[in-house]
Amino acid sequence: MKNYFISLRLACMMLVSLLAVSCGSKKDYRDALPANAFITISVNPASLEAKSNHGNIEQNPLFINIKEALNNAEELSAEQKEFILSLIKDPAQSGIDQNSEIYLFGNIDQMQPEGGILAKINDQKKFDKLIAFLSESTGLQPEQEGDLKVISPEKSGKGSVLLAYNEGMCMLFAAQYNYKKTLTRVQELVDQDKKASLLAD
């Protein structure tokens, strides 16, 4: 019996230790904000939604116009049209955390400007569904690049736009670099800690 309680105590200690490590090592998605950003704008989707007071969105003139335009889009399947409308009705279906800030950042204080949009992912399954929709619509498939999955429409020439994401965040990034340098820049931002980010004290 004594050995049982000792084993139970050890198991509890290990569980507490694992929880502490997991919580302590969870990276803040905002650490990816570049410290040298010339401009940074944050938007809270949930707060914006609460303040908009648009009522029944299906009666909103803009929604009606979008729905009509989608109905006339012959290149989209019925499922794709329905998915787009579902995102407009409920943006949380994208997997993007609607209660966390979405950041728009840019740097024009260089010969080669760069900028992007940073958001927190809180539902990976829903976000993966969004990625599957984008892949089906564009023919572009995500590729594993280190710890990130990346979608980019152009890998040659000067100037690149890419969507990079992991299990906690996604970043749409554009720069006047080639693909390899742009990817390296994004990986640097994602890997940096708070001390190297815009959030540094």
mmCIF file of C-alpha atoms in Angstrom:
data_model
loop_
_atom_site.group_PDB
_atom_site.id
_atom_site.type_symbol
_atom_site.label_atom_id
_atom_site.label_comp_id
_atom_site.label_asym_id
_atom_site.label_seq_id
_atom_site.Cartn_x
_atom_site.Cartn_y
_atom_site.Cartn_z
ATOM 1 C CA MET A 1 0.000 0.000 0.000
ATOM 2 C CA LYS A 2 2.856 2.375 0.862
ATOM 3 C CA ASN A 3 4.451 1.805 -2.541
ATOM 4 C CA TYR A 4 1.083 2.546 -4.190
ATOM 5 C CA PHE A 5 0.852 5.973 -2.552
ATOM 6 C CA ILE A 6 4.486 6.726 -3.411
ATOM 7 C CA SER A 7 3.800 5.849 -7.078
ATOM 8 C CA LEU A 8 0.613 7.930 -7.070
ATOM 9 C CA ARG A 9 2.484 10.878 -5.592
ATOM 10 C CA LEU A 10 5.227 10.595 -8.215
ATOM 11 C CA ALA A 11 2.642 10.383 -10.984
ATOM 12 C CA CYS A 12 0.914 13.524 -9.705
ATOM 13 C CA MET A 13 4.235 15.363 -9.466
ATOM 14 C CA MET A 14 5.102 14.374 -13.037
ATOM 15 C CA LEU A 15 1.692 15.523 -14.286
ATOM 16 C CA VAL A 16 2.026 18.891 -12.544
ATOM 17 C CA SER A 17 5.546 19.290 -13.943
ATOM 18 C CA LEU A 18 4.383 18.517 -17.483
ATOM 19 C CA LEU A 19 1.537 20.999 -17.200
ATOM 20 C CA ALA A 20 3.895 23.655 -15.889
ATOM 21 C CA VAL A 21 6.332 23.083 -18.730
ATOM 22 C CA SER A 22 3.570 23.090 -21.326
ATOM 23 C CA CYS A 23 2.059 26.309 -20.037
ATOM 24 C CA GLY A 24 5.408 27.958 -19.598
ATOM 25 C CA SER A 25 6.660 27.080 -23.068
ATOM 26 C CA LYS A 26 3.537 28.096 -24.976
ATOM 27 C CA LYS A 27 4.636 30.814 -27.364
ATOM 28 C CA ASP A 28 2.717 34.053 -27.687
ATOM 29 C CA TYR A 29 1.822 34.509 -31.353
ATOM 30 C CA ARG A 30 2.493 38.239 -30.968
ATOM 31 C CA ASP A 31 6.201 37.529 -30.499
ATOM 32 C CA ALA A 32 6.346 37.303 -34.303
ATOM 33 C CA LEU A 33 5.663 41.036 -34.680
ATOM 34 C CA PRO A 34 8.791 42.690 -36.128
ATOM 35 C CA ALA A 35 10.480 45.149 -33.783
ATOM 36 C CA ASN A 36 11.259 47.503 -36.660
ATOM 37 C CA ALA A 37 7.674 47.784 -37.902
ATOM 38 C CA PHE A 38 7.010 51.335 -39.108
ATOM 39 C CA ILE A 39 3.289 50.926 -38.588
ATOM 40 C CA THR A 40 1.206 48.422 -36.636
ATOM 41 C CA ILE A 41 -2.583 48.283 -36.517
ATOM 42 C CA SER A 42 -4.537 45.856 -34.355
ATOM 43 C CA VAL A 43 -8.154 44.825 -34.795
ATOM 44 C CA ASN A 44 -10.221 42.723 -32.412
ATOM 45 C CA PRO A 45 -12.809 40.879 -34.537
ATOM 46 C CA ALA A 46 -15.140 40.088 -31.623
ATOM 47 C CA SER A 47 -15.140 43.702 -30.444
ATOM 48 C CA LEU A 48 -15.670 44.941 -33.985
ATOM 49 C CA GLU A 49 -18.567 42.529 -34.410
ATOM 50 C CA ALA A 50 -20.188 43.693 -31.155
ATOM 51 C CA LYS A 51 -19.891 47.354 -32.142
ATOM 52 C CA SER A 52 -21.135 46.903 -35.695
ATOM 53 C CA ASN A 53 -24.636 45.921 -34.584
ATOM 54 C CA HIS A 54 -25.497 44.817 -38.130
ATOM 55 C CA GLY A 55 -28.494 42.739 -37.019
ATOM 56 C CA ASN A 56 -29.455 39.897 -39.338
ATOM 57 C CA ILE A 57 -26.479 39.673 -41.663
ATOM 58 C CA GLU A 58 -28.507 37.921 -44.353
ATOM 59 C CA GLN A 59 -30.539 41.121 -44.688
ATOM 60 C CA ASN A 60 -27.427 43.266 -44.982
ATOM 61 C CA PRO A 61 -27.157 44.861 -48.479
ATOM 62 C CA LEU A 62 -23.446 43.997 -48.715
ATOM 63 C CA PHE A 63 -24.108 40.350 -47.864
ATOM 64 C CA ILE A 64 -26.918 40.237 -50.427
ATOM 65 C CA ASN A 65 -24.592 41.659 -53.106
ATOM 66 C CA ILE A 66 -21.849 39.166 -52.243
ATOM 67 C CA LYS A 67 -24.318 36.284 -52.336
ATOM 68 C CA GLU A 68 -25.576 37.416 -55.732
ATOM 69 C CA ALA A 69 -22.021 37.712 -57.058
ATOM 70 C CA LEU A 70 -21.235 34.200 -55.806
ATOM 71 C CA ASN A 71 -24.339 32.806 -57.453
ATOM 72 C CA ASN A 72 -23.060 34.201 -60.758
ATOM 73 C CA ALA A 73 -19.547 32.799 -60.247
ATOM 74 C CA GLU A 74 -19.694 29.727 -62.464
ATOM 75 C CA GLU A 75 -16.108 28.739 -61.675
ATOM 76 C CA LEU A 76 -17.066 27.998 -58.047
ATOM 77 C CA SER A 77 -18.862 24.869 -56.949
ATOM 78 C CA ALA A 78 -21.984 24.991 -54.801
ATOM 79 C CA GLU A 79 -19.909 23.732 -51.846
ATOM 80 C CA GLN A 80 -17.307 26.488 -52.306
ATOM 81 C CA LYS A 81 -19.988 29.162 -52.479
ATOM 82 C CA GLU A 82 -21.643 27.836 -49.338
ATOM 83 C CA PHE A 83 -18.305 27.760 -47.516
ATOM 84 C CA ILE A 84 -17.576 31.403 -48.373
ATOM 85 C CA LEU A 85 -21.015 32.462 -47.165
ATOM 86 C CA SER A 86 -20.572 30.475 -43.954
ATOM 87 C CA LEU A 87 -17.326 32.352 -43.245
ATOM 88 C CA ILE A 88 -19.036 35.686 -43.767
ATOM 89 C CA LYS A 89 -21.874 34.690 -41.462
ATOM 90 C CA ASP A 90 -19.528 33.292 -38.820
ATOM 91 C CA PRO A 91 -15.826 34.245 -39.197
ATOM 92 C CA ALA A 92 -14.958 31.919 -36.295
ATOM 93 C CA GLN A 93 -15.440 29.046 -38.762
ATOM 94 C CA SER A 94 -12.063 30.064 -40.198
ATOM 95 C CA GLY A 95 -10.286 28.809 -37.075
ATOM 96 C CA ILE A 96 -8.915 32.313 -36.439
ATOM 97 C CA ASP A 97 -9.364 33.421 -32.826
ATOM 98 C CA GLN A 98 -12.003 36.150 -32.948
ATOM 99 C CA ASN A 99 -11.230 37.257 -29.379
ATOM 100 C CA SER A 100 -7.545 37.906 -30.048
ATOM 101 C CA GLU A 101 -6.071 40.830 -31.927
ATOM 102 C CA ILE A 102 -5.327 40.570 -35.627
ATOM 103 C CA TYR A 103 -2.268 42.659 -36.467
ATOM 104 C CA LEU A 104 -1.441 44.480 -39.674
ATOM 105 C CA PHE A 105 2.193 45.567 -39.781
ATOM 106 C CA GLY A 106 4.491 47.169 -42.287
ATOM 107 C CA ASN A 107 7.934 48.591 -42.716
ATOM 108 C CA ILE A 108 8.561 51.246 -45.353
ATOM 109 C CA ASP A 109 11.749 52.541 -43.771
ATOM 110 C CA GLN A 110 13.887 50.344 -46.025
ATOM 111 C CA MET A 111 14.845 50.117 -49.668
ATOM 112 C CA GLN A 112 12.847 46.873 -49.748
ATOM 113 C CA PRO A 113 9.519 47.290 -47.928
ATOM 114 C CA GLU A 114 7.764 44.407 -46.219
ATOM 115 C CA GLY A 115 4.497 43.891 -44.413
ATOM 116 C CA GLY A 116 1.958 41.373 -43.319
ATOM 117 C CA ILE A 117 -1.021 40.255 -41.292
ATOM 118 C CA LEU A 118 -0.630 38.190 -38.126
ATOM 119 C CA ALA A 119 -3.435 36.237 -36.431
ATOM 120 C CA LYS A 120 -3.873 33.612 -33.744
ATOM 121 C CA ILE A 121 -5.308 30.190 -34.571
ATOM 122 C CA ASN A 122 -7.551 28.690 -31.906
ATOM 123 C CA ASP A 123 -9.180 25.864 -33.863
ATOM 124 C CA GLN A 124 -6.738 23.928 -36.011
ATOM 125 C CA LYS A 125 -9.383 21.675 -37.601
ATOM 126 C CA LYS A 126 -11.393 24.646 -38.818
ATOM 127 C CA PHE A 127 -8.249 26.377 -40.066
ATOM 128 C CA ASP A 128 -7.177 23.229 -41.913
ATOM 129 C CA LYS A 129 -10.594 23.233 -43.578
ATOM 130 C CA LEU A 130 -9.969 26.833 -44.670
ATOM 131 C CA ILE A 131 -6.579 25.835 -46.083
ATOM 132 C CA ALA A 132 -8.178 22.910 -47.936
ATOM 133 C CA PHE A 133 -10.684 25.323 -49.449
ATOM 134 C CA LEU A 134 -7.909 27.711 -50.541
ATOM 135 C CA SER A 135 -5.920 24.835 -52.030
ATOM 136 C CA GLU A 136 -8.915 23.537 -53.947
ATOM 137 C CA SER A 137 -9.761 27.024 -55.216
ATOM 138 C CA THR A 138 -6.235 28.040 -56.244
ATOM 139 C CA GLY A 139 -4.497 24.749 -56.956
ATOM 140 C CA LEU A 140 -1.758 25.738 -54.492
ATOM 141 C CA GLN A 141 -0.786 23.124 -51.922
ATOM 142 C CA PRO A 142 0.863 23.876 -48.552
ATOM 143 C CA GLU A 143 4.458 22.721 -48.268
ATOM 144 C CA GLN A 144 6.355 21.923 -45.086
ATOM 145 C CA GLU A 145 9.212 24.372 -44.539
ATOM 146 C CA GLY A 146 10.833 23.580 -41.203
ATOM 147 C CA ASP A 147 8.243 24.120 -38.462
ATOM 148 C CA LEU A 148 5.932 26.018 -40.800
ATOM 149 C CA LYS A 149 3.517 25.106 -43.545
ATOM 150 C CA VAL A 150 3.689 27.560 -46.417
ATOM 151 C CA ILE A 151 1.549 28.451 -49.406
ATOM 152 C CA SER A 152 3.012 30.774 -52.017
ATOM 153 C CA PRO A 153 1.736 31.618 -55.512
ATOM 154 C CA GLU A 154 5.171 32.620 -56.806
ATOM 155 C CA LYS A 155 8.592 31.105 -56.108
ATOM 156 C CA SER A 156 10.578 32.746 -58.864
ATOM 157 C CA GLY A 157 11.394 36.331 -59.598
ATOM 158 C CA LYS A 158 11.638 39.323 -57.304
ATOM 159 C CA GLY A 159 8.887 39.912 -54.783
ATOM 160 C CA SER A 160 7.010 37.248 -52.870
ATOM 161 C CA VAL A 161 3.743 36.766 -51.033
ATOM 162 C CA LEU A 162 3.288 33.769 -48.788
ATOM 163 C CA LEU A 163 0.954 32.405 -46.168
ATOM 164 C CA ALA A 164 2.828 30.667 -43.352
ATOM 165 C CA TYR A 165 1.247 28.928 -40.402
ATOM 166 C CA ASN A 166 1.747 26.507 -37.539
ATOM 167 C CA GLU A 167 -0.529 25.232 -34.800
ATOM 168 C CA GLY A 168 -0.737 28.582 -33.022
ATOM 169 C CA MET A 169 -0.565 31.352 -35.602
ATOM 170 C CA CYS A 170 -0.749 32.309 -39.255
ATOM 171 C CA MET A 171 1.004 35.084 -41.101
ATOM 172 C CA LEU A 172 0.343 36.512 -44.532
ATOM 173 C CA PHE A 173 3.618 38.173 -45.512
ATOM 174 C CA ALA A 174 4.710 40.178 -48.544
ATOM 175 C CA ALA A 175 8.139 41.559 -49.376
ATOM 176 C CA GLN A 176 10.312 42.690 -52.255
ATOM 177 C CA TYR A 177 12.593 39.693 -51.775
ATOM 178 C CA ASN A 178 12.805 36.431 -53.647
ATOM 179 C CA TYR A 179 10.932 33.460 -52.202
ATOM 180 C CA LYS A 180 13.871 31.998 -50.290
ATOM 181 C CA LYS A 181 14.755 35.270 -48.581
ATOM 182 C CA THR A 182 11.100 36.010 -47.820
ATOM 183 C CA LEU A 183 10.664 32.575 -46.256
ATOM 184 C CA THR A 184 13.834 33.057 -44.195
ATOM 185 C CA ARG A 185 12.519 36.394 -42.972
ATOM 186 C CA VAL A 186 9.195 34.850 -41.911
ATOM 187 C CA GLN A 187 10.947 31.985 -40.137
ATOM 188 C CA GLU A 188 13.086 34.510 -38.249
ATOM 189 C CA LEU A 189 9.990 36.401 -37.115
ATOM 190 C CA VAL A 190 8.159 33.256 -36.024
ATOM 191 C CA ASP A 191 11.194 31.926 -34.134
ATOM 192 C CA GLN A 192 12.140 35.159 -32.377
ATOM 193 C CA ASP A 193 11.345 35.578 -28.694
ATOM 194 C CA LYS A 194 9.567 38.492 -27.043
ATOM 195 C CA LYS A 195 12.809 40.382 -26.399
ATOM 196 C CA ALA A 196 13.424 40.637 -30.143
ATOM 197 C CA SER A 197 9.840 41.549 -31.050
ATOM 198 C CA LEU A 198 7.707 44.653 -31.067
ATOM 199 C CA LEU A 199 6.487 43.616 -27.594
ATOM 200 C CA ALA A 200 9.942 43.955 -26.040
ATOM 201 C CA ASP A 201 9.959 46.063 -22.873
#
